PDB file of C-alpha atoms in Angstrom:
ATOM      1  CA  UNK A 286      79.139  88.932 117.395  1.00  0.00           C
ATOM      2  CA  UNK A 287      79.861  91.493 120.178  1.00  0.00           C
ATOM      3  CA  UNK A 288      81.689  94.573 119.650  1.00  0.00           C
ATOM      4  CA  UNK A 289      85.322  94.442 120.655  1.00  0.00           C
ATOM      5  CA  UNK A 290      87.945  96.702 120.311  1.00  0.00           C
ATOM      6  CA  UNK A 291      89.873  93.471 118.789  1.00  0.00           C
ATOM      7  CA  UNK A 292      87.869  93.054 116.545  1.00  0.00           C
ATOM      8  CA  UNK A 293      89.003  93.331 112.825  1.00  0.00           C
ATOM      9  CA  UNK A 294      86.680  96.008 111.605  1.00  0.00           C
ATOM     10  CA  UNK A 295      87.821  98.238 115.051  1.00  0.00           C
ATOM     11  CA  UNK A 296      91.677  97.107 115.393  1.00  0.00           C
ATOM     12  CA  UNK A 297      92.890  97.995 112.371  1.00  0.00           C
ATOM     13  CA  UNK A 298      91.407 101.922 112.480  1.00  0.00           C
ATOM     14  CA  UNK A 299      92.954 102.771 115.636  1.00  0.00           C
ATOM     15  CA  UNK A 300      96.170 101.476 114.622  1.00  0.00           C
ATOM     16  CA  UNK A 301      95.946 103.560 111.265  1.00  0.00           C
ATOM     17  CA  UNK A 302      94.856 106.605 113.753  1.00  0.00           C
ATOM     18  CA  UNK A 303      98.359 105.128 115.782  1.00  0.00           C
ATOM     19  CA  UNK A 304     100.320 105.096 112.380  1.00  0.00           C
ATOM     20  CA  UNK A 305      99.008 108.203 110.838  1.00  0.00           C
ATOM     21  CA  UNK A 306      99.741 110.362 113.813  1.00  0.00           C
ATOM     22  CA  UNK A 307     103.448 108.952 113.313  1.00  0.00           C
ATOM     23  CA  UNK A 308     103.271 109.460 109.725  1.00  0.00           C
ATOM     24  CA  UNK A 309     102.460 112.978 110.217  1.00  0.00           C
ATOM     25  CA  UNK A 310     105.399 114.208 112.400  1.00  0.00           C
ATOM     26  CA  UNK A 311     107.102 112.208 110.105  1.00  0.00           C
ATOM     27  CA  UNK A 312     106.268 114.147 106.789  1.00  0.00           C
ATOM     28  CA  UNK A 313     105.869 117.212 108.649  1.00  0.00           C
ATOM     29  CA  UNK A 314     107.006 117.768 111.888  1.00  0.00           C
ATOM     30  CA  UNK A 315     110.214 118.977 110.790  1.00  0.00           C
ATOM     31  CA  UNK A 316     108.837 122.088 109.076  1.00  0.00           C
ATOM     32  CA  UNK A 317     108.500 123.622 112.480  1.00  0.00           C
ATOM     33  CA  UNK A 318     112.611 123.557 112.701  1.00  0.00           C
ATOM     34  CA  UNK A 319     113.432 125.108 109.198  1.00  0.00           C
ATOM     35  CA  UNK A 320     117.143 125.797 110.863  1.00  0.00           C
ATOM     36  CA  UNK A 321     118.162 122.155 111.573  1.00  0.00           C
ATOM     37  CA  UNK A 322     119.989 120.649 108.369  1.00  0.00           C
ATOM     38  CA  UNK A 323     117.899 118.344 106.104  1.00  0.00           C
ATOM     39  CA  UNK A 324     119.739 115.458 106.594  1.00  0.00           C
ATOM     40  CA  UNK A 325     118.773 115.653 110.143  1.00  0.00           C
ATOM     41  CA  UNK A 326     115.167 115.883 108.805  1.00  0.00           C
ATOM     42  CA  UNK A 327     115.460 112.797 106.797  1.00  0.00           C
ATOM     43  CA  UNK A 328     117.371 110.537 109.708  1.00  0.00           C
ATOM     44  CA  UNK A 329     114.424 112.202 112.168  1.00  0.00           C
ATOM     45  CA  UNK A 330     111.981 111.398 109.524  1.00  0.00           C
ATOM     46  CA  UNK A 331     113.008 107.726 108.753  1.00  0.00           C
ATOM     47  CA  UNK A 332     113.340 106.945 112.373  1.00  0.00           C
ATOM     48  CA  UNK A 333     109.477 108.203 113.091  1.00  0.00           C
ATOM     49  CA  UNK A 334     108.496 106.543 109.839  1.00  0.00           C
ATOM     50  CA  UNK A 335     109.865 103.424 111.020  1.00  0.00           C
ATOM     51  CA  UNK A 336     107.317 103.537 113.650  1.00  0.00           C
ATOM     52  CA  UNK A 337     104.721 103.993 111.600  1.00  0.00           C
ATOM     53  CA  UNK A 338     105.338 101.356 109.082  1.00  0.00           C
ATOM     54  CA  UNK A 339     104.727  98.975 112.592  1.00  0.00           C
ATOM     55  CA  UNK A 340     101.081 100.365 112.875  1.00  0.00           C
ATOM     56  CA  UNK A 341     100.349 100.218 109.102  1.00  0.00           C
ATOM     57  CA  UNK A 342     101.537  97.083 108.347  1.00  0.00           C
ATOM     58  CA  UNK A 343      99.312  94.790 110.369  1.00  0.00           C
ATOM     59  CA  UNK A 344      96.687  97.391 110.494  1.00  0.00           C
ATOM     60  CA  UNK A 345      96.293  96.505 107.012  1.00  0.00           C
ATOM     61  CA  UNK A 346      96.820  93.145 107.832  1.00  0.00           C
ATOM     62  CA  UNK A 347      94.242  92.549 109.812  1.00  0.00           C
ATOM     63  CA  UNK A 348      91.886  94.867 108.505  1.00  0.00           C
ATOM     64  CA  UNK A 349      92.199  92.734 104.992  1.00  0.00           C
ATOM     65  CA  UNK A 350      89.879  90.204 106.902  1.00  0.00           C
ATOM     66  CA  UNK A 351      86.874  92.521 106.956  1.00  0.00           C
ATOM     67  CA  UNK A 352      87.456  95.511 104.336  1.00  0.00           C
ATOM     68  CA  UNK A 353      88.723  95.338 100.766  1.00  0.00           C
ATOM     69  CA  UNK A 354      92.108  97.420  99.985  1.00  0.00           C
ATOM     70  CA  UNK A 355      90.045  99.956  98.332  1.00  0.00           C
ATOM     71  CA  UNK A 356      87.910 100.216 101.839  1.00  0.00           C
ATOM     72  CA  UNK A 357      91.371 100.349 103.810  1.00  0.00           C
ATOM     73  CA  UNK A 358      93.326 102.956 101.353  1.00  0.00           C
ATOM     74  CA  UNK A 359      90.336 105.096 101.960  1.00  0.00           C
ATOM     75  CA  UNK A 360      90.285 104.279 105.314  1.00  0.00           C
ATOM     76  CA  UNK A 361      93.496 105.570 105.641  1.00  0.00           C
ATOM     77  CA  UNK A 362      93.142 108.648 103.750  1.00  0.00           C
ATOM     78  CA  UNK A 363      90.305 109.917 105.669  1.00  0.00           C
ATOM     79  CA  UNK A 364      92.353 109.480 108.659  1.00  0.00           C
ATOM     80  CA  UNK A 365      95.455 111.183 107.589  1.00  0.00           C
ATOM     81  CA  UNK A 366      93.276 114.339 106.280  1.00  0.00           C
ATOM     82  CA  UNK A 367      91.791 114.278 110.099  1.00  0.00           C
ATOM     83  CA  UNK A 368      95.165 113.902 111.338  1.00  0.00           C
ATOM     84  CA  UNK A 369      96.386 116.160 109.279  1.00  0.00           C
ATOM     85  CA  UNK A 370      93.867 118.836 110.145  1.00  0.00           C
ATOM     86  CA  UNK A 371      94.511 118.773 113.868  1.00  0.00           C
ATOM     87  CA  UNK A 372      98.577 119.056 113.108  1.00  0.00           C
ATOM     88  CA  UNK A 373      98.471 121.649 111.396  1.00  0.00           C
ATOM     89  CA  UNK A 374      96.591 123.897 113.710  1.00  0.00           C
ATOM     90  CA  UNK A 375      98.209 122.785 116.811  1.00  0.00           C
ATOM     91  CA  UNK A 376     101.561 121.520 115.817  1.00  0.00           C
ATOM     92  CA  UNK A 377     102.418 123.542 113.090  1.00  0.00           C
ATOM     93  CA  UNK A 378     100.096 126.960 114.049  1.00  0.00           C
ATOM     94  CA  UNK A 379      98.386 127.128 111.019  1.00  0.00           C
ATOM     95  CA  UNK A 380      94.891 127.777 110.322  1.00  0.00           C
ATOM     96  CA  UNK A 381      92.044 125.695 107.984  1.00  0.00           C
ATOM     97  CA  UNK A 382      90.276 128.030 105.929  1.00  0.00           C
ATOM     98  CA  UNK A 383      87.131 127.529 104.567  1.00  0.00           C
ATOM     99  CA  UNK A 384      88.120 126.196 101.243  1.00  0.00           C
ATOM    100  CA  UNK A 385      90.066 123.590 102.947  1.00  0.00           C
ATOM    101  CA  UNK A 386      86.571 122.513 104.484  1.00  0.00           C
ATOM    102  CA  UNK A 387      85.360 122.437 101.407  1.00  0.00           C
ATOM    103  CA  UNK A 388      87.782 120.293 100.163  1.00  0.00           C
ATOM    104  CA  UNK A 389      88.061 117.755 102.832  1.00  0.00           C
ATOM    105  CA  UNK A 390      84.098 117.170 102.733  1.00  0.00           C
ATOM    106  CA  UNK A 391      84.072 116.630  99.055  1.00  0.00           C
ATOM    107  CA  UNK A 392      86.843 114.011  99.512  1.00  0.00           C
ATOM    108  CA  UNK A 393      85.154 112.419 102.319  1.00  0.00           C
ATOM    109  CA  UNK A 394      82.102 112.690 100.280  1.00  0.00           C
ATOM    110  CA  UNK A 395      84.082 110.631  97.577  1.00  0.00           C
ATOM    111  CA  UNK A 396      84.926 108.121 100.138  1.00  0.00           C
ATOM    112  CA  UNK A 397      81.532 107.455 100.675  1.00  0.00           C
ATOM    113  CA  UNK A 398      81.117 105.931  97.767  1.00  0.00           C
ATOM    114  CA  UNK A 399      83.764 103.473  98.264  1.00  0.00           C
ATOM    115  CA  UNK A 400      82.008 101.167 100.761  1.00  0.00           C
ATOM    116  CA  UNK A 401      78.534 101.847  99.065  1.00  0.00           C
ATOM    117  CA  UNK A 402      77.390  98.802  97.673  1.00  0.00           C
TER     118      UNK A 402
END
């Protein structure tokens, strides 16, 4: 079978990438604007969230077709720790400290072990 960005094992990663990076500003992107009410946060946070929920759902979806839901979940997490990363350097201005290496190679190091065997 050729390799096609269509294709079920490829589709449903870039639209967790897609959902994740929605998810993100979602969860986090208000902590950058500490002064705005939190009910603004939470209407902001729903409406991005919404978006998100459009990638995840068929991502999943389609994804089911090749990968268990273990497979996805981890999928997903491995993503949103990536994701995650990259905000909070850039968006928030934080920085990853070694420890937080650490930690995100012994979870991806757990992950592994989901799709061995």
């Amino acid at each position: 079978m050729p390799f096609s960005l269509s294709s079920a094992a490829v589709l449903p990663i870039l639209l967790l990438v897609a959902s994740n990076i929605f998810m993100t500003f979602a969860w986090y992107g208000h902590l950058k604007y500490t002064s705005s009410p939190l009910y603004i946060a939470i209407v902001a946070s729903w409406g991005i969230a919404f978006f998100e929920y459009c990638l995840a759902v068929p991502a999943n979806r389609i994804g089911h077709e090749v990968y268990s839901a273990a497979q996805l979940k981890t999928i997903q997490e491995v993503i949103t720790l990536i994701v995650f990363a990259g905000f909070s350097v850039f968006w928030l201005k934080e920085s990853l400290t070694w420890n937080h290496a650490v930690g995100f190679c012994l979870i991806a190091a757990g992950a592994a072990f989901v799709f061995k065997g």
